[in-house]
CSV table of C-alpha atoms in Angstrom, one decimal:
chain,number,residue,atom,x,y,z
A,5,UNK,CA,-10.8,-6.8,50.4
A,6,UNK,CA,-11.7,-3.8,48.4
A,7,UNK,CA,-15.1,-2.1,49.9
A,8,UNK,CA,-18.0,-2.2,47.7
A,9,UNK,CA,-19.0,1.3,46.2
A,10,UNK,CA,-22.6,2.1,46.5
A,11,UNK,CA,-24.2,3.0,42.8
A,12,UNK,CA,-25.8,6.6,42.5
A,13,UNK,CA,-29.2,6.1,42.3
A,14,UNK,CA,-29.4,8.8,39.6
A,15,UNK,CA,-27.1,7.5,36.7
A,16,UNK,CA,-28.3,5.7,34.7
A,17,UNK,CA,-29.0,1.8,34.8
A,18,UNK,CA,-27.0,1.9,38.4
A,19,UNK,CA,-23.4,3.3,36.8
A,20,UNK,CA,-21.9,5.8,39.1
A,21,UNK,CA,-19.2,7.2,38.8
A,22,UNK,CA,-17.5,7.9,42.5
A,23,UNK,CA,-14.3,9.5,44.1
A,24,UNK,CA,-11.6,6.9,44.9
A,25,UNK,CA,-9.4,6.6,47.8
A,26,UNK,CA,-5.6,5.5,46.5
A,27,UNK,CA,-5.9,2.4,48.7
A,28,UNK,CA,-8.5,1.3,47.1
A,29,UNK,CA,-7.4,2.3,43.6
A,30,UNK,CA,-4.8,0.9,44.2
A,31,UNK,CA,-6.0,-2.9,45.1
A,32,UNK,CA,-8.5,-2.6,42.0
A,33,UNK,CA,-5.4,-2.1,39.6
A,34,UNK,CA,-3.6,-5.3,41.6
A,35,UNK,CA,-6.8,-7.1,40.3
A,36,UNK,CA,-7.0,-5.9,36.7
A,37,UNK,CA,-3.7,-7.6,35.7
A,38,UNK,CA,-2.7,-5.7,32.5
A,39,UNK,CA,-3.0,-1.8,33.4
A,40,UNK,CA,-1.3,1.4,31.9
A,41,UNK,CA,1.4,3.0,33.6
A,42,UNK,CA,-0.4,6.8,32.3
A,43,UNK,CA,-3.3,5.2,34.7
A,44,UNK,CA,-1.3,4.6,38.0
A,45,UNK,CA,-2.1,6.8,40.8
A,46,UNK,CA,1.8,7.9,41.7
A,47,UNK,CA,1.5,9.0,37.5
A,48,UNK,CA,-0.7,11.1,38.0
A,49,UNK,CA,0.8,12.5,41.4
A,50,UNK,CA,3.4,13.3,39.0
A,51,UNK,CA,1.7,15.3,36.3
A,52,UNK,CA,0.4,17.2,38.6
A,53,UNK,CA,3.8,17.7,40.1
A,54,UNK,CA,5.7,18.5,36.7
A,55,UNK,CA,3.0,19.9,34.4
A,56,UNK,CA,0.7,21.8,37.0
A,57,UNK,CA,-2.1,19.6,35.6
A,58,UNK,CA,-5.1,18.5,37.8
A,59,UNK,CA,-5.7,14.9,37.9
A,60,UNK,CA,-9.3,13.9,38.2
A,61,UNK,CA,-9.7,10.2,38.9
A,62,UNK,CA,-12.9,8.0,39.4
A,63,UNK,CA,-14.3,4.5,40.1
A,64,UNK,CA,-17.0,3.1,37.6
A,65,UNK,CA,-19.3,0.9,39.3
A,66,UNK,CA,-22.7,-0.5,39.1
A,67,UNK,CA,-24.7,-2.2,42.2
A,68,UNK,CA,-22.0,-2.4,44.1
A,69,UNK,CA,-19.5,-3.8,41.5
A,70,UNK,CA,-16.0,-2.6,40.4
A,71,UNK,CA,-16.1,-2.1,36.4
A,72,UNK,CA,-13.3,0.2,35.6
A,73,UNK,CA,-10.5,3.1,37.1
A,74,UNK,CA,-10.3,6.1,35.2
A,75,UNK,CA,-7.5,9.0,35.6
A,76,UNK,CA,-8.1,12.3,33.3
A,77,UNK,CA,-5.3,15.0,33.5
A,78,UNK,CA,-7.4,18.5,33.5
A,79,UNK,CA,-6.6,22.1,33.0
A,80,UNK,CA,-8.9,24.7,33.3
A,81,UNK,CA,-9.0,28.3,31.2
A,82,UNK,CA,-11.9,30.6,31.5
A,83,UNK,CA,-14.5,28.7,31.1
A,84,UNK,CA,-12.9,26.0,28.8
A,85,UNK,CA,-11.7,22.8,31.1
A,86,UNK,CA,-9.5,20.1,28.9
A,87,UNK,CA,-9.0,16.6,29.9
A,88,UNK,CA,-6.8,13.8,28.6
A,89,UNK,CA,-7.4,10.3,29.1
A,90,UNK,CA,-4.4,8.2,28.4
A,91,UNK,CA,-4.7,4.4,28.1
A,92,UNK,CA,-7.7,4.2,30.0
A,93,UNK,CA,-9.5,3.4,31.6
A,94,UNK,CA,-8.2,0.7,33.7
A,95,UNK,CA,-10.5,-2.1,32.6
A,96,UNK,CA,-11.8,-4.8,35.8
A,97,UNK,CA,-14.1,-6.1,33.1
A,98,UNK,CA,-13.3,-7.6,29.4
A,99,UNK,CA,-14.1,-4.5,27.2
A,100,UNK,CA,-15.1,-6.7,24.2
A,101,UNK,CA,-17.3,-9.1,25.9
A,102,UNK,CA,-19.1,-7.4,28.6
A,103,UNK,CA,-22.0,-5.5,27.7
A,104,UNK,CA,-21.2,-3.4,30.4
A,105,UNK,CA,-18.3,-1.9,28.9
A,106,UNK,CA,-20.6,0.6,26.5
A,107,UNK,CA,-21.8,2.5,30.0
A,108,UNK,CA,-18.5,2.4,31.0
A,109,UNK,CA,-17.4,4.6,28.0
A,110,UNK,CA,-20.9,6.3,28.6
A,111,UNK,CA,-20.1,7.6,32.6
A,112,UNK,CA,-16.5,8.9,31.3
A,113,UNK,CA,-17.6,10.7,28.5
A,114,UNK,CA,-20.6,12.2,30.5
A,115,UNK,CA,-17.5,13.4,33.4
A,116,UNK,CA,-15.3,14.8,30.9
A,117,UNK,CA,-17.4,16.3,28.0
A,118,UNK,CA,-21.1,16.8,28.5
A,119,UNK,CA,-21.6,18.7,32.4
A,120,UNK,CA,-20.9,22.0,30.6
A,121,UNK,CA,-20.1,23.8,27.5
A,122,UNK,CA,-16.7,24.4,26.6
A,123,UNK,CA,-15.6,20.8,28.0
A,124,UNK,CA,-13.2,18.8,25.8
A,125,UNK,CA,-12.4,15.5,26.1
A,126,UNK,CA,-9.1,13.9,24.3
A,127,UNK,CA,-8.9,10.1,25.3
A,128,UNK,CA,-7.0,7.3,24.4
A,129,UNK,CA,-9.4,4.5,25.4
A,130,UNK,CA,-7.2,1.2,26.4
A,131,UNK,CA,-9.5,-0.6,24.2
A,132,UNK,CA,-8.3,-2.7,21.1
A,133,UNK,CA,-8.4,-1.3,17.6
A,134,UNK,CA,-11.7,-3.3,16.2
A,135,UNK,CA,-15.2,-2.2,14.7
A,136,UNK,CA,-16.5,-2.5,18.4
A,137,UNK,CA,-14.5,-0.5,20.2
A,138,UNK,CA,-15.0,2.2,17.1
A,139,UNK,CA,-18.5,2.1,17.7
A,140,UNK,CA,-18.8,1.8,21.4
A,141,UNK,CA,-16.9,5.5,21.2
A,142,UNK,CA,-18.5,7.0,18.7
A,143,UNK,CA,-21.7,6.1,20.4
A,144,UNK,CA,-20.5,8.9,22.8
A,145,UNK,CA,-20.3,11.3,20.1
A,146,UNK,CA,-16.7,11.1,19.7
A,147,UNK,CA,-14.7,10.9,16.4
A,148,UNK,CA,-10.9,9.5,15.9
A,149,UNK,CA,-8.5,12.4,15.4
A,150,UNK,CA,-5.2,10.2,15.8
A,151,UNK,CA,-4.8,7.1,14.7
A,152,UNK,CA,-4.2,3.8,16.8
A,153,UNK,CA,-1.2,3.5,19.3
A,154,UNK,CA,1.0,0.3,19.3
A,155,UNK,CA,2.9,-1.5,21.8
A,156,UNK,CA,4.3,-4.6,23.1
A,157,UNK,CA,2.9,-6.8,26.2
A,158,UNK,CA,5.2,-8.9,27.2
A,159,UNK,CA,4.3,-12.2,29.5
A,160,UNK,CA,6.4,-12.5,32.5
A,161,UNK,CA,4.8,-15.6,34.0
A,162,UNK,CA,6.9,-18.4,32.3
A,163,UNK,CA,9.8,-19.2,34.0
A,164,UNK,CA,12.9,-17.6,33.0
A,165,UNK,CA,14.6,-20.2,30.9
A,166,UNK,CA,11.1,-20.3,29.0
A,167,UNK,CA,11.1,-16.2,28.3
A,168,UNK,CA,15.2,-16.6,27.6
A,169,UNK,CA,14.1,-19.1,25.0
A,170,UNK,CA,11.7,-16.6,23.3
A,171,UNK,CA,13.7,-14.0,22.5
A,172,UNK,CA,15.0,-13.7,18.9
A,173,UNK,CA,18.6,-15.2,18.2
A,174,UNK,CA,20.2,-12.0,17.6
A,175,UNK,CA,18.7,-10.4,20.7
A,176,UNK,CA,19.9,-14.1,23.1
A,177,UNK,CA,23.1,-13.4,21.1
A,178,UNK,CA,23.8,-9.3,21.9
A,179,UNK,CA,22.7,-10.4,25.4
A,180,UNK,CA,25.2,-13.6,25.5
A,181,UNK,CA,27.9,-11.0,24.5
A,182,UNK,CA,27.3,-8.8,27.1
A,183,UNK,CA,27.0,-11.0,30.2
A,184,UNK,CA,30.5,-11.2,28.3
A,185,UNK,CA,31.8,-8.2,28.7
A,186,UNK,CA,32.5,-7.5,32.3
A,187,UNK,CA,29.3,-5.3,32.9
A,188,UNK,CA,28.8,-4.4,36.9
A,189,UNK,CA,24.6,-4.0,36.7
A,190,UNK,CA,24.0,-2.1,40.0
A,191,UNK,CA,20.1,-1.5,41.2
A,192,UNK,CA,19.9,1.9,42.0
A,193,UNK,CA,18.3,2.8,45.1
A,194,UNK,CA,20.4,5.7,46.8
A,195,UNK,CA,17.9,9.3,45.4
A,196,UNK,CA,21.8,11.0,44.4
A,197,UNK,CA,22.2,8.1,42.2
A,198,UNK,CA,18.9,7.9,40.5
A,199,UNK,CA,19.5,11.9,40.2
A,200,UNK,CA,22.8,11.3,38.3
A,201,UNK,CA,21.6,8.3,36.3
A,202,UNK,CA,18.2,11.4,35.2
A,203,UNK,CA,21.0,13.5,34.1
A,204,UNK,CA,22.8,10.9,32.2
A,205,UNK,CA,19.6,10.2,30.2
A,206,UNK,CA,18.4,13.5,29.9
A,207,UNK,CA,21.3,14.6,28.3
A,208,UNK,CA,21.3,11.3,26.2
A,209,UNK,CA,17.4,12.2,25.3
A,210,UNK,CA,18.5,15.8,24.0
A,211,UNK,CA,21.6,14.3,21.7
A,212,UNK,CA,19.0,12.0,20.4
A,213,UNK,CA,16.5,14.4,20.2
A,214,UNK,CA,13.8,11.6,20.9
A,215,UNK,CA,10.4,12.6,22.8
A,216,UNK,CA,9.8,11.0,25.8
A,217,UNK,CA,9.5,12.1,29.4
A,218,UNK,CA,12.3,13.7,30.9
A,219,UNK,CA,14.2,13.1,34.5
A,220,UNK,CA,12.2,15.8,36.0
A,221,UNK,CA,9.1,13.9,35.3
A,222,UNK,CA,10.7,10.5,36.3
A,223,UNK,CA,11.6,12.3,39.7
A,224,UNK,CA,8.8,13.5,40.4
A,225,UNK,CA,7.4,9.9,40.1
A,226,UNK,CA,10.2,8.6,42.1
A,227,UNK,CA,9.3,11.0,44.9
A,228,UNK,CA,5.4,9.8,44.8
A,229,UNK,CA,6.2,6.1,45.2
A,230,UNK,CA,9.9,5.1,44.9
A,231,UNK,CA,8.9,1.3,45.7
A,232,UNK,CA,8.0,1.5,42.0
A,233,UNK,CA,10.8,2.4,40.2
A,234,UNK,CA,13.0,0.2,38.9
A,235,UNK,CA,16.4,1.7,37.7
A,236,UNK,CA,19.4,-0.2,36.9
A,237,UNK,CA,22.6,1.1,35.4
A,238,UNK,CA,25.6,-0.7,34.2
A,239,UNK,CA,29.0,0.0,34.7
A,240,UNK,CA,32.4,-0.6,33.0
A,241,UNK,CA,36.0,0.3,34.3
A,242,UNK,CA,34.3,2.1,37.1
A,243,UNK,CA,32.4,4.7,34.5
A,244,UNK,CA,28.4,4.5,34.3
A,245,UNK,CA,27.9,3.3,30.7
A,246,UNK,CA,24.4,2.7,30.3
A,247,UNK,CA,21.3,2.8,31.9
A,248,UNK,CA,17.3,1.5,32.1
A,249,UNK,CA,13.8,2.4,34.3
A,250,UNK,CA,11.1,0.8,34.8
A,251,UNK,CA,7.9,1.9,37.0
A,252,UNK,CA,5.8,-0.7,38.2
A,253,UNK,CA,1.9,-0.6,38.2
A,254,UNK,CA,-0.7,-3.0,40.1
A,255,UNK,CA,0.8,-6.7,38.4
A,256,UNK,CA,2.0,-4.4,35.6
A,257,UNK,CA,5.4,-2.5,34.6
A,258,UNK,CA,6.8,-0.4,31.8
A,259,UNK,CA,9.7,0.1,30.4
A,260,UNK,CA,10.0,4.0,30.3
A,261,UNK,CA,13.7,5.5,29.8
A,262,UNK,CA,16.8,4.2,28.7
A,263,UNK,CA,20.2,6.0,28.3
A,264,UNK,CA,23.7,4.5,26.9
A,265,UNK,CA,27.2,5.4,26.1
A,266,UNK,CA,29.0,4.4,22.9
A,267,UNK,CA,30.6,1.8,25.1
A,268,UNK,CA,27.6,0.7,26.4
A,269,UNK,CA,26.2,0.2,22.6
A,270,UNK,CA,29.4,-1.7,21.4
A,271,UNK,CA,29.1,-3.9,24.8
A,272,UNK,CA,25.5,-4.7,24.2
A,273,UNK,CA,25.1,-3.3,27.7
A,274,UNK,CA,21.1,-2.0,27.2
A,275,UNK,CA,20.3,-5.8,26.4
A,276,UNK,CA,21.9,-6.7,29.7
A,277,UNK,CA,20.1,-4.3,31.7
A,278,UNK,CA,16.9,-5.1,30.3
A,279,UNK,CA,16.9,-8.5,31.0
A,280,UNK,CA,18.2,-7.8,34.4
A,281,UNK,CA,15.0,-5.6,35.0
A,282,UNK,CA,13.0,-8.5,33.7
A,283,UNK,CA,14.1,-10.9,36.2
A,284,UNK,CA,13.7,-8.4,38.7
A,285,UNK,CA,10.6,-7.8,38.1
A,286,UNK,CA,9.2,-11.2,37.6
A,287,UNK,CA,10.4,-12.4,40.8
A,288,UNK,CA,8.8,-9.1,42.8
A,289,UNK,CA,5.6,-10.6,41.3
A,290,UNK,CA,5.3,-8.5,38.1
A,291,UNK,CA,3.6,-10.6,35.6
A,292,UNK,CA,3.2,-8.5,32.3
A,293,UNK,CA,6.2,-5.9,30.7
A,294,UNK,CA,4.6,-2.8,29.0
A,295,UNK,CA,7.3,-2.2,26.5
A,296,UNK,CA,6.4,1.2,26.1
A,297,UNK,CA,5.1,2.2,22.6
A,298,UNK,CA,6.9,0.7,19.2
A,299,UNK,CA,7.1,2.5,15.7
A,300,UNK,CA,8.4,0.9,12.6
A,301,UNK,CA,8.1,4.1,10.6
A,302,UNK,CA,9.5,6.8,13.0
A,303,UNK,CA,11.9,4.5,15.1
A,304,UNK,CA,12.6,1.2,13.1
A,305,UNK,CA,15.9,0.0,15.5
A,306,UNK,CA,13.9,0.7,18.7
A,307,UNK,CA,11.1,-1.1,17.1
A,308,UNK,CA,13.5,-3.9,16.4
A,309,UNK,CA,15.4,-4.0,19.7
A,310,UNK,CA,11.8,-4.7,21.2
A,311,UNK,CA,10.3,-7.0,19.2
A,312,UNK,CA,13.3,-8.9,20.1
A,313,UNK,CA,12.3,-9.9,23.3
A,314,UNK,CA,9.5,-11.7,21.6
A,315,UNK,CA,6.4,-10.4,23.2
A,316,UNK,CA,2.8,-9.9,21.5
A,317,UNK,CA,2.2,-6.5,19.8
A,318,UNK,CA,-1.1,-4.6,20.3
A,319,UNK,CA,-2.4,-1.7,18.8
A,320,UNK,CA,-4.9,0.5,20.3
A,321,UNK,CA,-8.2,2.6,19.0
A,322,UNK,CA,-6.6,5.4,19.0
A,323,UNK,CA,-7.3,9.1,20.0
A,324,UNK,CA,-11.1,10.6,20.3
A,325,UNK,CA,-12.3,13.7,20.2
């Protein structure tokens, strides 16, 4: 049972915002079902570890009761302090129906922008894009600067014959042909492994040229909490052909890096691992697969590939300034 957090008698209407132990943060992101990876605590271990950022993290309560988690990555210059706030905060209300949620929005912008001059804020509020989240934002003063991010939620509760029967025909067909193929999908759990499966994709992410985080990053996440990494790699004739990670989060888990070979892509091996990972997650008690940003415009066959697997798009706010 998560211990209540005593309100600040000086915020205002009860909502305090408080340190948080990462037991507790922890058991609160268990609860809130849908959370952001760029809001797990082993995340933000991990910025800190590969950007020399500060992470600054804090539980949003009134009387006693949880409302939301929020993670800001800081950096101090002179008197300037910057902090991001990606996809959060971690929500243990509903945003939209909760009156509550507009001093939840109040207490993080009061953290981040408002104790001093010189303090900016850049957040990426996991709230829809609607007219209410718009104005519970710019409430705080803050204007949109980027516009909305987009992803895809995926439902992991059915049973697997159920999700198998959502994906798209050609996706259940590339995935028919590669159970096909003579694949060996290995879980990777041995650190040298992981390390040479990093190396594959980073050198797959440079050919590509396609932003995303690197293996250092992914490492350094491993290293935090490696009970939350997910990485499977597929192998034909003995050579490593292609390979997928996924971190989980609380009942949450996203699909962050992939990496494959030419024989990998003519085997359809990415749609093997993928569903591999799926399974594995949904019977480690995972119920909802982050599929980790889509684009139509800038990446129309990534977009595709994903949409495939027949979960429900979303599209956030968008960045605030």
């Amino acid at each position: 049972m998560v211990a209540a957090i005593q309100p600040d008698p000086e915020s205002k209407a009860g909502v305090s915002w408080e340190p948080c132990p990462r037991e507790t943060w922890e058991a609160l992101t268990l609860q809130a079902g849908q959370s952001s990876l760029e809001q797990a605590w082993a995340y933000g271990t991990a910025i800190e570890s590969a950007h020399g950022l500060r992470a600054e993290r804090g539980l949003i309560s009134q009387g006693g009761e949880p409302l939301a988690l929020a993670q800001a990555f800081c950096r101090d210059r002179l008197f300037t302090r910057i902090a991001r706030v990606l996809r959060g905060p971690v929500w243990l209300i509903d945003p939209l129906e909760d009156p509550r949620a507009h001093q939840v929005c109040e207490a993080i912008a009061r953290q981040f922008r408002r104790r001093r001059f010189g303090d900016f804020l850049f957040w990426l509020p996991e709230l829809p894009e609607s007219p209410k989240s718009t104005a519970m934002l710019r409430a705080q003063g803050l204007r949109p600067v980027v516009t909305g991010y987009s992803s895809i939620w995926l439902d992991l509760r059915p049973p697997p014959e159920a999700l198998r029967a959502g994906l798209h025909g050609k996706w259940r067909n590339a995935l028919q042909q590669a159970e096909k193929a003579g694949f060996e999908i290995e879980a990777v759990t041995h650190p040298r492994r992981l390390n040479q499966s990093l190396l594959l994709y980073d050198r797959f992410r440079r050919k590509k040229r396609f932003v995303g985080p690197n293996g250092d990053f992914i490492a350094a996440l491993a290293r935090d909490d490696r009970a939350a990494v997910v990485a499977l790699t597929a192998r034909q004739n003995d050579d490593l052909v292609a390979g997928v990670i996924l971190i989980r989060h609380g009942k949450a888990a996203t699909y962050l890096a992939s990496w494959t070979s030419d024989a990998g892509r003519v085997g359809q091996a990415h749609n093997l691992l993928l569903w591999h990972g799926i399974t594995m997650l949904k019977a480690g008690g995972i119920d909802w697969l982050d599929l980790g940003g889509v684009n139509t415009e800038s990446q129309p066959g990534i977009a595709r590939f994903k949409l495939g697997l027949g979960g429900d798009v979303f599209t956030l706010a968008g960045t605030y300034l």
